[in-house]
XYZ file of C-alpha atoms in Angstrom:
574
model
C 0.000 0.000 0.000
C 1.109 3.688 -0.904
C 0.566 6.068 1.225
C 0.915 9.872 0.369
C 3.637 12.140 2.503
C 3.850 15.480 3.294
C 6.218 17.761 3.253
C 7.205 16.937 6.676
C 7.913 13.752 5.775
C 9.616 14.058 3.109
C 12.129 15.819 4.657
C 12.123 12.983 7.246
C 12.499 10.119 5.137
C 15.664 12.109 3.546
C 14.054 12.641 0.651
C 15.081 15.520 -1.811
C 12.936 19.245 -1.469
C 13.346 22.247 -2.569
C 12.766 23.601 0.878
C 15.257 25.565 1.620
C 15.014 25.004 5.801
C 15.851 21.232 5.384
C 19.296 20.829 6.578
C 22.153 18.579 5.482
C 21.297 16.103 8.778
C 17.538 15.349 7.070
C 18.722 15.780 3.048
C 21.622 12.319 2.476
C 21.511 13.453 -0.760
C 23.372 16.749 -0.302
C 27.178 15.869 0.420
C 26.522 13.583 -2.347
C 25.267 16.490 -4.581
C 28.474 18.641 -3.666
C 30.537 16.031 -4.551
C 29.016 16.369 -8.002
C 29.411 19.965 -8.485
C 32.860 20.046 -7.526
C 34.232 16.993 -10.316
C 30.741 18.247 -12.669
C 33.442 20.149 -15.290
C 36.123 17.282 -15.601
C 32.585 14.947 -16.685
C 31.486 16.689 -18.578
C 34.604 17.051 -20.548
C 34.162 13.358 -20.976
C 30.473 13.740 -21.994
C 31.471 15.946 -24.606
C 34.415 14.395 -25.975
C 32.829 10.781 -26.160
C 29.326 12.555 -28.062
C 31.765 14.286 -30.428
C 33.337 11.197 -31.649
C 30.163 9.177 -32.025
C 28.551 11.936 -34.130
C 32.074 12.843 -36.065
C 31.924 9.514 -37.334
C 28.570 9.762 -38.811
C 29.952 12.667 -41.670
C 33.800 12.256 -41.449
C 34.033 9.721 -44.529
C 31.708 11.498 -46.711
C 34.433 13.730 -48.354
C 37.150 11.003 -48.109
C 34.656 7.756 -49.457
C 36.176 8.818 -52.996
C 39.704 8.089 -52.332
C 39.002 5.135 -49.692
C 37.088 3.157 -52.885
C 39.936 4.094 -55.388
C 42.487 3.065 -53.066
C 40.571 -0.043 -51.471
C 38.547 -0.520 -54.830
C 34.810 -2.126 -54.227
C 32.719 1.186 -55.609
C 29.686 -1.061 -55.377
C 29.798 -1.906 -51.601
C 30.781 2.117 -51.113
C 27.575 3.461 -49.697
C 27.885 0.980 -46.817
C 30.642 2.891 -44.996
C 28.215 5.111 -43.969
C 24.870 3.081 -44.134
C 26.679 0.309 -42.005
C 27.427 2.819 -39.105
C 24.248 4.392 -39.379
C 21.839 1.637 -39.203
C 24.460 -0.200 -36.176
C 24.221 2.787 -34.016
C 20.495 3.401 -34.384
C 19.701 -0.558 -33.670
C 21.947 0.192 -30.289
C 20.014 3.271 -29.250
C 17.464 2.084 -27.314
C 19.272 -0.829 -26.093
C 21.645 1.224 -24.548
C 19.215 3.289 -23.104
C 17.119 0.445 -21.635
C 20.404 -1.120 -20.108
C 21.569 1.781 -18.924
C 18.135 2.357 -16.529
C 18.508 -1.068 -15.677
C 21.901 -1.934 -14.702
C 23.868 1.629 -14.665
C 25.480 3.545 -16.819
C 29.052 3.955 -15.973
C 30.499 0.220 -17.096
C 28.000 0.259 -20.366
C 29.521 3.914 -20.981
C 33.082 2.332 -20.765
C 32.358 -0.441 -22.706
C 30.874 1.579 -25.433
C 33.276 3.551 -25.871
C 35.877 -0.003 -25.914
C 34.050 -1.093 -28.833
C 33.886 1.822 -30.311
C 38.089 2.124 -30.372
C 37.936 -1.886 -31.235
C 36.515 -0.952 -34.340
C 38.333 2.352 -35.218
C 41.636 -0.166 -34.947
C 40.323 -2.365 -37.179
C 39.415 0.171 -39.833
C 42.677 1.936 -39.584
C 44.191 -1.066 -40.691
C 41.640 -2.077 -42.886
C 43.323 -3.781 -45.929
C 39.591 -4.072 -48.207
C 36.440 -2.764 -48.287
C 35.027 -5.451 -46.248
C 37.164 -5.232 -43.257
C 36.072 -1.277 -43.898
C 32.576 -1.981 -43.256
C 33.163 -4.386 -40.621
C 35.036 -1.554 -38.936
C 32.105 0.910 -39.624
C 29.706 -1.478 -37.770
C 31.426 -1.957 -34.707
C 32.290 1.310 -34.839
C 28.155 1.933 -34.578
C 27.659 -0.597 -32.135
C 29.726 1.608 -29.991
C 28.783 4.413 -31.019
C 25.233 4.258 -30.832
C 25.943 4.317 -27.036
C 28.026 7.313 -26.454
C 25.394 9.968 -27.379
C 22.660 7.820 -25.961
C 24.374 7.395 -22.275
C 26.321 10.924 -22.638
C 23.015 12.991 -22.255
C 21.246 10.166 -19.844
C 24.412 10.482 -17.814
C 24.081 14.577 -17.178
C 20.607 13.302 -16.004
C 22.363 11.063 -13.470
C 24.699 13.978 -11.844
C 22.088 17.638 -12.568
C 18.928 17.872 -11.920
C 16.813 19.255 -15.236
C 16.728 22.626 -13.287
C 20.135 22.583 -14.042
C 20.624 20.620 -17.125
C 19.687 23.220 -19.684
C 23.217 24.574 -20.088
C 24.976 21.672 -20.628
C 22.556 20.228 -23.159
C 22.940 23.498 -24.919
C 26.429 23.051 -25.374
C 25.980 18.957 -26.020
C 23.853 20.426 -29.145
C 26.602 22.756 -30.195
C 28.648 19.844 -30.216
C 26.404 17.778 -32.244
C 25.844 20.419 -34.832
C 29.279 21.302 -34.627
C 30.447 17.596 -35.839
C 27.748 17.605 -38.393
C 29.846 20.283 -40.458
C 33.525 19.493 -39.008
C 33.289 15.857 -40.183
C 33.677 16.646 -43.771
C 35.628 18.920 -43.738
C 38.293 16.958 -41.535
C 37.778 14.040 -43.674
C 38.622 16.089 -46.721
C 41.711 17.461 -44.941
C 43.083 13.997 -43.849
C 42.685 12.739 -47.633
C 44.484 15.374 -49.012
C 47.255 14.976 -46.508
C 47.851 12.709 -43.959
C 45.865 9.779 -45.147
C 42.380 8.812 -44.554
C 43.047 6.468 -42.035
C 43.911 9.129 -39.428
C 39.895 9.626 -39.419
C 39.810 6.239 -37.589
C 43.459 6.893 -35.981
C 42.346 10.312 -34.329
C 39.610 8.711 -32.238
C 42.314 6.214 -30.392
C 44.242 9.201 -27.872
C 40.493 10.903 -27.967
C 38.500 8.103 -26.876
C 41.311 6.477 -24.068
C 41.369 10.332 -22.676
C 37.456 9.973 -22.644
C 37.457 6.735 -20.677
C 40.258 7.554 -18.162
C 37.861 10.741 -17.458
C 35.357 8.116 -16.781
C 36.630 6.077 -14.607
C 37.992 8.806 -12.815
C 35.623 11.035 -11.983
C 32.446 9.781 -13.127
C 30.321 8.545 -9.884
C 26.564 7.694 -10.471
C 24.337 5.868 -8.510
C 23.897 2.323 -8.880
C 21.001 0.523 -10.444
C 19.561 -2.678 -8.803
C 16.673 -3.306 -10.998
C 16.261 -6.670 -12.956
C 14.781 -6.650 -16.041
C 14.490 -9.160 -18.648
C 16.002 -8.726 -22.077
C 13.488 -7.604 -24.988
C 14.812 -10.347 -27.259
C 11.543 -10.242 -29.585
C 11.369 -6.313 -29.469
C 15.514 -6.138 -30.374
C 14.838 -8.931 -33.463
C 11.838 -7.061 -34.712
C 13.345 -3.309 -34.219
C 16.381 -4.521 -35.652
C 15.065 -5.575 -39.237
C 12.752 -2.588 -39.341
C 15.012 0.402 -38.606
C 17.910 -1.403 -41.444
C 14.668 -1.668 -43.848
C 14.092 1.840 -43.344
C 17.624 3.044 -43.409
C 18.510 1.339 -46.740
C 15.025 2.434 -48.386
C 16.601 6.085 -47.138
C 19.869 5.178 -48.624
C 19.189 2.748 -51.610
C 15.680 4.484 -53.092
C 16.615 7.073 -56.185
C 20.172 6.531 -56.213
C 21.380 2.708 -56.249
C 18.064 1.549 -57.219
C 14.794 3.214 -58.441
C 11.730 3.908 -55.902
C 9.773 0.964 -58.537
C 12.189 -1.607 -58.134
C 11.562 -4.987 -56.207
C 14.367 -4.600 -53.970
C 12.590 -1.006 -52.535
C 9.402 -2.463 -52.509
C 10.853 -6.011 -50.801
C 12.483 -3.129 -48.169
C 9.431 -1.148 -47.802
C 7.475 -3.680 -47.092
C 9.773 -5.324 -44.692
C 9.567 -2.119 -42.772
C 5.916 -1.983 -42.486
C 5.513 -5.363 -41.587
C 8.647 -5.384 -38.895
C 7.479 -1.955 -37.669
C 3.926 -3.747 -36.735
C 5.635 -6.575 -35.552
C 7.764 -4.407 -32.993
C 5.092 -2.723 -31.971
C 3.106 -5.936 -31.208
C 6.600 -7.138 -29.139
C 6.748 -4.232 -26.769
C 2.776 -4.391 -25.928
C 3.808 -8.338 -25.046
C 7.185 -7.897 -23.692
C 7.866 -7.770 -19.592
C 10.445 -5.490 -20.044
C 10.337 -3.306 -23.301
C 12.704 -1.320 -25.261
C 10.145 1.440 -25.929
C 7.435 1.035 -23.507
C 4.416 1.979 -25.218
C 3.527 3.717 -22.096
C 5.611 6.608 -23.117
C 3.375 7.448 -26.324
C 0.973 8.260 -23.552
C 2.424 11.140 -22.058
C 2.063 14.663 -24.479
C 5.247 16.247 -24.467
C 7.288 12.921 -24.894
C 4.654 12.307 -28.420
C 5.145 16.112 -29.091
C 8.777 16.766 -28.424
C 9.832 13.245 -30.429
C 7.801 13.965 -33.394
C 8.950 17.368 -33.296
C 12.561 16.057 -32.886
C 12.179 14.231 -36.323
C 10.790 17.040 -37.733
C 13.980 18.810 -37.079
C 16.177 15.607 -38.183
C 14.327 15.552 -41.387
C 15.437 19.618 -42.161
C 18.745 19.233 -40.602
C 20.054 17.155 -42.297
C 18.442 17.084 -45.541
C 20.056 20.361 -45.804
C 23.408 19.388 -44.681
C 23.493 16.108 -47.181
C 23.420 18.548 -50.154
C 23.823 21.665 -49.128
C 27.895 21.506 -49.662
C 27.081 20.214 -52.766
C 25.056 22.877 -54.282
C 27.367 25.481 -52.606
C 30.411 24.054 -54.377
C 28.289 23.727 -57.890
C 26.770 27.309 -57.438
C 29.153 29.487 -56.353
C 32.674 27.356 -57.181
C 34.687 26.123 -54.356
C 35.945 23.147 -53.206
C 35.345 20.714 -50.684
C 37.082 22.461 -47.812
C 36.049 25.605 -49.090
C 32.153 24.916 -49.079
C 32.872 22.760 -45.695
C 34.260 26.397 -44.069
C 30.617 27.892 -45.759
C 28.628 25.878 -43.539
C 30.327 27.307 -40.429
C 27.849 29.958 -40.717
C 25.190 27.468 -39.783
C 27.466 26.058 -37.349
C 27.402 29.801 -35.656
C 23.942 30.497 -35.914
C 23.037 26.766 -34.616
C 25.866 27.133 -31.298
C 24.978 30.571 -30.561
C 21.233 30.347 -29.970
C 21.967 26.210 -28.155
C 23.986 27.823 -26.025
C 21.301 30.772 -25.190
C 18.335 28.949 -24.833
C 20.252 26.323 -22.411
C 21.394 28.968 -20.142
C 17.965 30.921 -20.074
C 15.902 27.750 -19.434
C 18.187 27.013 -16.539
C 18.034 30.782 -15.230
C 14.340 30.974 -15.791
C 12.951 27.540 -15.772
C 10.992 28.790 -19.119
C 11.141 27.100 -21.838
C 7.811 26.635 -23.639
C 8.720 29.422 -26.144
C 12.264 27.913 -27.571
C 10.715 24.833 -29.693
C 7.672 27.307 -30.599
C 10.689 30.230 -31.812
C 12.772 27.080 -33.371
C 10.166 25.753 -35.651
C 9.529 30.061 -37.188
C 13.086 30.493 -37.281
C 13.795 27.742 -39.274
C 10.449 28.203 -41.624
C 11.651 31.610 -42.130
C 15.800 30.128 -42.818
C 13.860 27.675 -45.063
C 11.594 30.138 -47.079
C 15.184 32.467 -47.431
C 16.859 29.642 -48.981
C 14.127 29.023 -51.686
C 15.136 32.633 -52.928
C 18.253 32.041 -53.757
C 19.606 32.329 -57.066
C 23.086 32.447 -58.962
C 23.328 35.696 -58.633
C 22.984 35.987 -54.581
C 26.075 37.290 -53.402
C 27.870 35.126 -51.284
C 27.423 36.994 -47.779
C 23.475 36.894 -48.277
C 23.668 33.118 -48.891
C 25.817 32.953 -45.689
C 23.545 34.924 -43.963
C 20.353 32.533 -44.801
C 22.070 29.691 -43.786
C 23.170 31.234 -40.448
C 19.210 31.935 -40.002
C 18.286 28.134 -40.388
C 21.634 26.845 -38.034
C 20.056 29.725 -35.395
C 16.382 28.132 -36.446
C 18.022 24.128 -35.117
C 19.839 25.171 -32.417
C 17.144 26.998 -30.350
C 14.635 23.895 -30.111
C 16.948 20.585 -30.909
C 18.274 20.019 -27.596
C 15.729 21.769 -25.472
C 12.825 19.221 -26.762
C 15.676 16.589 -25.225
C 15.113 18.357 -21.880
C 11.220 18.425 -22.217
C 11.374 14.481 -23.110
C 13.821 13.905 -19.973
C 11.800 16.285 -17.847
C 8.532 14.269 -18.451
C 10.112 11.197 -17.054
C 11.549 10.361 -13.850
C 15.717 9.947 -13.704
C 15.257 6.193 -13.259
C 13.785 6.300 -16.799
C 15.356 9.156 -17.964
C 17.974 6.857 -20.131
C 14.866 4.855 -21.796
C 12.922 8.269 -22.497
C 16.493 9.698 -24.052
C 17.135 6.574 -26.280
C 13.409 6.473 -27.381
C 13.803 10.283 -28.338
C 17.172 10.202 -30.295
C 16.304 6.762 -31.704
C 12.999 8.502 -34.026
C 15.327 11.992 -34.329
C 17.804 9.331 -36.316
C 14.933 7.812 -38.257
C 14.192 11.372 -39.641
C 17.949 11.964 -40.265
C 17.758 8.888 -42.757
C 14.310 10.055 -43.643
C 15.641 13.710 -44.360
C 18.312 12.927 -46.867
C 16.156 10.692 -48.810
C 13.485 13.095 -49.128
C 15.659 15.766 -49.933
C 17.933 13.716 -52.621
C 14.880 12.439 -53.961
C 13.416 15.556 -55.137
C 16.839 17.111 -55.462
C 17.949 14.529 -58.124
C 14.596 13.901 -60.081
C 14.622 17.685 -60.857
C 18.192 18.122 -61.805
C 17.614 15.274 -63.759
C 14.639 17.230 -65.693
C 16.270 20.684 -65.705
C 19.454 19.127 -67.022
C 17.968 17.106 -69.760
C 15.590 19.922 -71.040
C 18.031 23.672 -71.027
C 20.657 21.081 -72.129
C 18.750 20.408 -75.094
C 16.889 23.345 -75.796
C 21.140 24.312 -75.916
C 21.413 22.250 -78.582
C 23.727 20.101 -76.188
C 23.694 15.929 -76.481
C 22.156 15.667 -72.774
C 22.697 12.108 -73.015
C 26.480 12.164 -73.414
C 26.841 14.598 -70.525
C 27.796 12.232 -67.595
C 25.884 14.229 -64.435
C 28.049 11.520 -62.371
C 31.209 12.835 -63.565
C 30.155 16.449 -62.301
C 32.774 18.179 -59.876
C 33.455 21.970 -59.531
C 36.795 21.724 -61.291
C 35.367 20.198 -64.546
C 32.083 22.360 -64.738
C 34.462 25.566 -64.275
C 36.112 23.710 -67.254
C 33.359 23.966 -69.094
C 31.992 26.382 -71.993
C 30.060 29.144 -70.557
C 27.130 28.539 -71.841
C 26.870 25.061 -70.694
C 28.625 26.303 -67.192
C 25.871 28.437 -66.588
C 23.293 25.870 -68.029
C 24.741 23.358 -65.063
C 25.188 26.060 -62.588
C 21.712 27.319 -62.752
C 19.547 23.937 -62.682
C 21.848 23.086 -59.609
C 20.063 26.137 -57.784
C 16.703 25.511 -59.582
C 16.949 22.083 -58.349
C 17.387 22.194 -54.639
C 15.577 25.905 -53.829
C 12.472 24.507 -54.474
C 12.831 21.523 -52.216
C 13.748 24.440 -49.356
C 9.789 24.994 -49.930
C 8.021 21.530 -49.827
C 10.000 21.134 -46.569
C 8.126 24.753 -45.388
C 4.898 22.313 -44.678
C 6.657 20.220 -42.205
C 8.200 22.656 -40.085
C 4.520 24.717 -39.741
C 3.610 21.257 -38.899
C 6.031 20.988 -36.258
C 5.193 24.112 -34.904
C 1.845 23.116 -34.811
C 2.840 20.051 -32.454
C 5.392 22.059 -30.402
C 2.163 25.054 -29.353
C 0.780 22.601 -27.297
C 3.841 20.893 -24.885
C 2.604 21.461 -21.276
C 5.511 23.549 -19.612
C 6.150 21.530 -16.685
C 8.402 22.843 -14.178
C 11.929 21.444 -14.260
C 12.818 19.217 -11.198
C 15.514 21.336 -9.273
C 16.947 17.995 -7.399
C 17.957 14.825 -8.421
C 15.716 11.555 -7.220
C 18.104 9.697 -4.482
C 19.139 6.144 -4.807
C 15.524 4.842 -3.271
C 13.405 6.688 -5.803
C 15.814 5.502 -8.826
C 15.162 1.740 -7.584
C 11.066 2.157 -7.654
C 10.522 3.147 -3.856
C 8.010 6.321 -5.871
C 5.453 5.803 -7.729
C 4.819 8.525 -10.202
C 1.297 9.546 -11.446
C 0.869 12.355 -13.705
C 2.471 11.602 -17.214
C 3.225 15.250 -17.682
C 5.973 16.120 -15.680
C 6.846 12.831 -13.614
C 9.729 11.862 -11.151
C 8.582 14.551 -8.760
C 7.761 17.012 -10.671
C 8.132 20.837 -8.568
C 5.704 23.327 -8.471
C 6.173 26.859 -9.199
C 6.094 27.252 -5.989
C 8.590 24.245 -5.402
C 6.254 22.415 -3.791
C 6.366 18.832 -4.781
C 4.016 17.007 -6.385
C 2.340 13.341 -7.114
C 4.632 11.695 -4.952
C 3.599 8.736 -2.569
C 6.369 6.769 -1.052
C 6.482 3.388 0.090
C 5.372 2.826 3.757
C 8.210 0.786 4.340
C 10.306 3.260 3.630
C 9.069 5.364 6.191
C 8.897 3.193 8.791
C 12.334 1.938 8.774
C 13.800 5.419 8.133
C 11.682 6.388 11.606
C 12.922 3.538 13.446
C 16.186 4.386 12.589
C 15.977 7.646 13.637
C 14.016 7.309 17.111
């Protein structure tokens, strides 16, 4: 039997408040909490690194897959590089994050990271294309874990109160990879070699799990939980469907072809059958529980939303940039800082205001306008645009990202309590990848159909042989090379291809926005649940704002403890 406690005794049972007047005799937690504080900065360092490598890796090879395949040779196993690591670290998501409730973080953080160095080894000394891709999916298994447990771990050691800063930065971070990767990847294949992008993540990740095992102290987990075998089969062959239908459709084989529609279907029927496993399983991956609660639905769907923009820009973006106005790879890479700025900037502002204010309601709302207006900028571009108003739009949708990506990550951890808080993370990221894949499909799809059409009809009306113009062969260099009139025939369907697609992604966003107008702002826990609420001892009721949710007032709310709990903590103490 429950029973419900006041604030009284609360403060008796040593359970955290945010009442001031309770004293470090009646609060255990608060030598504990100091201890945190003072090592917080040498963690996080760890957080940080270990989240930069995992999401470096997902755009460092991009630039560099050219002269990996001529050196390696195997041009028709090429797009796995990427797809390998992709679909391997979004399988591990919520695995990670269900382990990581259930049996702690700190040895499954470790060990992540282990198997993610096990597997840059093996593809710095890759000697074929198939060790290559066997290196790309360890490296995924691993890496699926370090972003995962890196923000469930900040849950562990700051309460949300507090948490808003350093997910600001952790978003920073992610954005920042997202431009860094190729252009380190082109710098390391023009110089040093490409296999210093699996070399550089050896003195990286050992520094990152020293840090760890150091200074990182979390609570320990005692819960047992049985493994969602069926739910781990069933995700599995669903999310690779998907992510090769992203990856394969348009490009290695056409949207009509059996293999897409073998894939397709594979994904609707595997989808179904997941969803079927977690409804059966004791222990779920995804509880469907969580598709109860409103902001988690909202804030994930807005999430992918964001994915889907994000990086449908970012896939072609550089490529349009170096068509349009010219440069090379590095030199469109350094373009795309301007995003990079606009995205850190406002991460880093919104994290620090909703920790200052405890408002945050407004940030996903400003996000989705922001990047509807970035979006709606970009469609106006033409070859003429000088190069500081292009720089300028794409500062507006990097500002548009970064002030709702990582915040709807704090609304999602905020509506759960900490013991669940790795779960509720995985679940989030795990549909925020999905619309990564979905975004670059979506965006290539309509990208490539219409340069397709523009090409083959101003080439013609040229009086140009469209057909023995090899689109494949394009690079900057060789249309510079070019006549002028073709040149500028190339140059201009290149922008008349993508701005359009800038549009039809205009819909989405105002849908998003939609979504994001009605999150319920609950008030961010200022304390971290103690060792006794992580194992189950409270039972939380709401589904908006769980875990102990604080008032405005800081009063706190829907919490009954266990009776036991009480009454040995009062025997104790008399």
């Amino acid at each position: 039997m429950n029973t419900p406690v006041t604030r009284t005794e609360q403060s008796a049972t040593g359970s955290v408040v945010s009442n001031p007047s309770v004293t470090d005799a009646t609060a255990p937690n608060a030598a504990t909490n100091t201890v945190k504080k003072s090592s917080i900065l040498a963690v996080f360092t760890g957080l940080i690194l270990t989240m930069f490598l995992s999401s470096l890796d997902q755009t460092i090879f991009s630039t560099a897959l050219p002269t990996i395949v001529g050196e390696l040779g195997g041009v028709n196993h090429m797009l796995w590089v990427t797809t390998g690591y992709l679909v391997a670290a979004t399988i591990m998501m919520p695995i990670y994050g269900k382990l990581g409730d259930t049996m702690g973080r700190k040895g499954l953080f470790i060990g992540a990271l282990l198997v993610f160095l096990v597997g840059s080894v093996v593809g710095g000394l890759a000697p074929d294309m198939t060790w290559l891709i066997i290196a790309r999916v360890i490296q995924g298994i691993g890496g699926g874990g370090l972003m995962i447990l890196s923000q469930a771990i900040i849950a562990d050691v700051v309460p949300v109160r507090e948490r808003g800063k350093y997910m600001g930065v952790m978003g920073a971070v992610f954005g920042l990879s997202s431009v860094v990767g190729p252009l380190l990847g082109g710098w390391f294949t023009e110089g040093i070699g490409w296999r210093w992008a699996f070399w550089i993540n050896i003195p990286l990740g050992i520094l990152a799990i020293v840090i760890a095992a150091i200074a990182l102290k979390l609570p320990k987990h005692e819960a047992k939980a049985r493994f969602d075998i069926w739910g781990t089969i069933t995700m599995a062959v669903a999310v690779t469907s998907i992510i090769l239908v992203a990856s394969w459709g348009g490009g290695e084989y056409e949207w009509d072809s059996p293999v897409i529609i073998t894939l397709i279907v594979l994904a609707v029927v595997f989808s179904a059958l997941f969803v079927w496993a977690e409804a059966q399983a004791e222990e779920p991956l995804i509880p469907l529980k969580v598709f109860k609660n409103r902001n988690f639905v909202l804030s994930t769907a807005a999430g992918l939303f964001i994915g889907i923009a994000m990086f449908g820009t970012i896939a072609y973006l550089p490529t349009y940039l170096q068509m349009v106005t010219g440069v090379n790879a590095t030199g469109s890479g350094l373009m795309m800082i301007s995003m990079i700025v606009g995205l850190m900037s406002t991460a880093l502002t919104t994290g620090m205001l909703a920790s200052k204010t405890g408002r945050y309601q407004w940030m996903p709302i400003a996000s989705m306008i922001v990047l509807a207006i970035g979006m709606w900028l970009m469609s106006t571009l033409t070859v003429e645009t000088p190069i500081w108003v292009l720089l300028s739009y794409i500062f507006v949708m990097g500002a548009g990202i970064g002030l709702g990506m990582q915040i709807l990550v704090l609304v999602v951890q905020n509506a759960f309590s900490d013991r669940e808080v790795g779960m509720a993370t995985a679940s989030n990221n795990f549909f925020r990848e999905i619309g990564a894949s979905l975004g670059g499909a979506i965006v290539g799809a309509l990208f490539t159909a219409r340069l397709t059409d523009l090409l083959t009809e101003r080439l013609g009306d040229l009086g140009a042989d469209a057909g023995a113009v090899d689109m494949n062969s394009f690079t900057p260099a060789a249309v510079n090379a070019l006549p002028d009139a073709i040149h500028d025939v190339i140059v201009g369907a290149y922008n008349d291809a993508l701005t359009p697609v800038f549009v039809m992604l205009i819909p989405m966003v105002l849908a998003g926005l939609v979504l994001v107008a009605f999150i319920k702002e609950v008030p961010l826990r200022a304390e971290i649940e103690d060792d006794g609420e992580r194992n189950g001892n409270i039972n939380v009721g709401n589904g908006e704002g769980v875990g102990g949710s604080t008032d405005t007032d800081g009063d706190m709310t829907d919490v009954a403890i266990n009776t036991k709990t009480i009454e040995a903590t009062q025997e104790t103490q008399a």
